[in-house]
Short mmCIF file of C-alpha atoms in Angstrom, two decimals:
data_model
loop_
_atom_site.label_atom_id
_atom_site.label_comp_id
_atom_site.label_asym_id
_atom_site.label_seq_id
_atom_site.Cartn_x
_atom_site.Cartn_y
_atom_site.Cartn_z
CA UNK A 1 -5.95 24.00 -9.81
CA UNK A 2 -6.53 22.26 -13.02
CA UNK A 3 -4.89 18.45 -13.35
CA UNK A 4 -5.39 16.28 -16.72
CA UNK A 5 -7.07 13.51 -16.89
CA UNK A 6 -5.21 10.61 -17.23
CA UNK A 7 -6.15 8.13 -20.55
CA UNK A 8 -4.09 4.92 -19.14
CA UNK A 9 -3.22 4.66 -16.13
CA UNK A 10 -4.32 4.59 -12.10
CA UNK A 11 -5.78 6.16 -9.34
CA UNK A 12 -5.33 5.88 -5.73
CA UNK A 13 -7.61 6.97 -3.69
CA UNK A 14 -9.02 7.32 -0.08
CA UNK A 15 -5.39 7.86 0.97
CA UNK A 16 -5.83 9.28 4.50
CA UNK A 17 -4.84 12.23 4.47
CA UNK A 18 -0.59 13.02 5.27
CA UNK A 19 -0.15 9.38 4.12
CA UNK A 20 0.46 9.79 0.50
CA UNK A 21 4.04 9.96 0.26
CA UNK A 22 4.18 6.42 2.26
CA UNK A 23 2.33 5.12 -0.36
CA UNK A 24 4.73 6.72 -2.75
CA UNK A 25 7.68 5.33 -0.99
CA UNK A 26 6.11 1.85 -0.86
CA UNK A 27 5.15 1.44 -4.49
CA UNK A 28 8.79 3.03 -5.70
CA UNK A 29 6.98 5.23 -7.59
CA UNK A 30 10.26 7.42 -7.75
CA UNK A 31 11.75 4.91 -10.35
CA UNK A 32 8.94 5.45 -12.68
CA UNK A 33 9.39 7.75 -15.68
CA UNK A 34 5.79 8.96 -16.13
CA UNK A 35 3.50 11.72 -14.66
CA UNK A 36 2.40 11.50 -11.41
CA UNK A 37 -0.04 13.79 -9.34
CA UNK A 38 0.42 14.09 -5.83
CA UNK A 39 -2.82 15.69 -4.27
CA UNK A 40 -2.58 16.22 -0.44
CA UNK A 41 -5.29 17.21 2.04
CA UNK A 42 -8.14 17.03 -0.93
CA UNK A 43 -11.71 18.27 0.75
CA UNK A 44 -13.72 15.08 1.03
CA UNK A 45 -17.00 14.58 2.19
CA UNK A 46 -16.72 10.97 3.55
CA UNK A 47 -12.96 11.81 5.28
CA UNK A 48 -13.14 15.80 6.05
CA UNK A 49 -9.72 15.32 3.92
CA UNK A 50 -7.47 12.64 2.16
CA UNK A 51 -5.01 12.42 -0.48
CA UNK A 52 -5.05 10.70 -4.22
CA UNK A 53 -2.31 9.77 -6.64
CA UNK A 54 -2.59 9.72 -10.23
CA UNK A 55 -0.24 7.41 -12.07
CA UNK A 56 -0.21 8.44 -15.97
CA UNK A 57 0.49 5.24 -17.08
CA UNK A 58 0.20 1.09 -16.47
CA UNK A 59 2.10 -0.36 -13.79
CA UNK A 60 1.51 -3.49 -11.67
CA UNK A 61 0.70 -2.79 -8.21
CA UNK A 62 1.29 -4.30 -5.14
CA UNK A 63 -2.40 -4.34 -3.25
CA UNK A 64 -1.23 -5.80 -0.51
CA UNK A 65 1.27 -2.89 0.07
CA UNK A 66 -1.41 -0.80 -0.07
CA UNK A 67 -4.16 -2.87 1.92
CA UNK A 68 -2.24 -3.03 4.83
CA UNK A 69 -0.95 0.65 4.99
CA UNK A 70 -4.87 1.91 5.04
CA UNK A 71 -7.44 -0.87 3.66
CA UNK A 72 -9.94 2.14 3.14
CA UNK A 73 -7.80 3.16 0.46
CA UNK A 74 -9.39 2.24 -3.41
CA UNK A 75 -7.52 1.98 -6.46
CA UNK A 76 -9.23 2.73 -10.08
CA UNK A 77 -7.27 1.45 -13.19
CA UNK A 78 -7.83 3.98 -16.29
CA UNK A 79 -8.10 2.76 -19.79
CA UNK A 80 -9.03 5.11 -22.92
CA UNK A 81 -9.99 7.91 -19.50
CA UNK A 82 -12.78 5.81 -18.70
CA UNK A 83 -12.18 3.74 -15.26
CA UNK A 84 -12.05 -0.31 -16.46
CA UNK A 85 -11.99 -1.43 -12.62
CA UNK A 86 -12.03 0.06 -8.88
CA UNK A 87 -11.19 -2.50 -6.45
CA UNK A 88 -11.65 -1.94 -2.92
CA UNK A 89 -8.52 -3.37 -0.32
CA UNK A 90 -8.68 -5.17 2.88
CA UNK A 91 -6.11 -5.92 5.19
CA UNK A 92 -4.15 -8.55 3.69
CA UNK A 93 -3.67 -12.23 5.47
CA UNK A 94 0.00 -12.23 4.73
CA UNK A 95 2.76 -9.42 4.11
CA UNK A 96 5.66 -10.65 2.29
CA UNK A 97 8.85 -8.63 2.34
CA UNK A 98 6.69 -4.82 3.22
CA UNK A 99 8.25 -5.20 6.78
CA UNK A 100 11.03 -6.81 8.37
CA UNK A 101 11.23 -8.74 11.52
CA UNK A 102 12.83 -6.82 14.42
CA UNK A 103 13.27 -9.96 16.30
CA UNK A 104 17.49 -10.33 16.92
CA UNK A 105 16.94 -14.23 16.84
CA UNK A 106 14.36 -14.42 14.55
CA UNK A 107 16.16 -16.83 11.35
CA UNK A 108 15.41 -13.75 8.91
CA UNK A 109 18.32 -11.76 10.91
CA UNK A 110 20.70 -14.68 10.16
CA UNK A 111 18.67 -16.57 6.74
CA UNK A 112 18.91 -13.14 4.72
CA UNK A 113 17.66 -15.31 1.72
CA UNK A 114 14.59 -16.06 3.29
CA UNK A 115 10.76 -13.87 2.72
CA UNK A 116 10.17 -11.76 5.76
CA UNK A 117 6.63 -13.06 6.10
CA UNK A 118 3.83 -12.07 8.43
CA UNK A 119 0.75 -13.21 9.19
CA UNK A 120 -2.71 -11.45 10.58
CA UNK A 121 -3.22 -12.25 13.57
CA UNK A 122 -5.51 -9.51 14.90
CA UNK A 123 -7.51 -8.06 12.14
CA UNK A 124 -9.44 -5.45 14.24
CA UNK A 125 -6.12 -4.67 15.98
CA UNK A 126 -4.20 -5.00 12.87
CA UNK A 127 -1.68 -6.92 14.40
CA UNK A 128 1.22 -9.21 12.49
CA UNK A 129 3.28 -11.67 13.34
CA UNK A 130 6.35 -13.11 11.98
CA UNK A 131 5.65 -16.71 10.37
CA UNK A 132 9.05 -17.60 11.89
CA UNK A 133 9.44 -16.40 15.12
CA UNK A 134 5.87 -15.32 15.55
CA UNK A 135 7.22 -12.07 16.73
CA UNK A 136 4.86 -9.23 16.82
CA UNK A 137 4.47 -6.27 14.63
CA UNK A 138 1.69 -3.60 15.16
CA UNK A 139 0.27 -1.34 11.67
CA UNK A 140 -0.64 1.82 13.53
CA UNK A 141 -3.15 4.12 11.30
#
């Protein structure tokens, strides 16, 4: 299987693997109008298997969308084909809007207006909680 190069554009990879079309779905990469390489179950040395997306042209990201589904996952940003930057993710310390507070009472149910924020509050767990209601939300890998 042969896939181009790309000249500008991005790479995400370290995607565990199954996960890529979450990723997919989270960054709306469906709206783009671009190329885009889904690779699933790639052989990797490091994870036995994973997946990778190549994005064929320059978009903003959001990191923390991708930090908190898997923070092993690295993203490389391609200028000219040569990679200009690979940044590494963590879990982020706050996820704003990326999940949505199941809490009945919680304001955001009634305030639709309002950021569904959530902080970490277990990094090692990767537990969340709602800045409002401080209800709990778990990130399963």
């Amino acid at each position: 299987m042969k896939i181009d190069s790309i000249v500008n554009g991005i790479v995400i990879d370290h995607i565990p693997a199954g996960k890529v079309m979450e990723v997919y779905d989270a960054l709306e990469l469906d709206k783009l109008n671009c190329s885009i390489a889904i690779l699933k179950n790639v052989k990797s040395q490091k994870m036995g298997s994973k997946d990778i997306l190549k994005i064929d042209h320059e978009i903003d990201i959001n990191l923390d969308v991708l930090g908190y589904i898997d923070p092993s996952i690295t993203v490389s940003f391609i200028k000219d084909q040569k990679t200009q930057k690979k940044m590494h993710l963590n879990l982020p310390r706050m996820i704003i809007n990326i999940e949505k507070c199941k809490n009945p009472r919680c304001i955001t149910s009634k305030e639709h207006h309002l950021d569904q924020k959530f902080y970490l509050a277990n990094a090692s767990k990767r537990i969340y909680r709602c800045y409002y209601c401080d209800s709990r939300i778990e990130k399963t890998k």
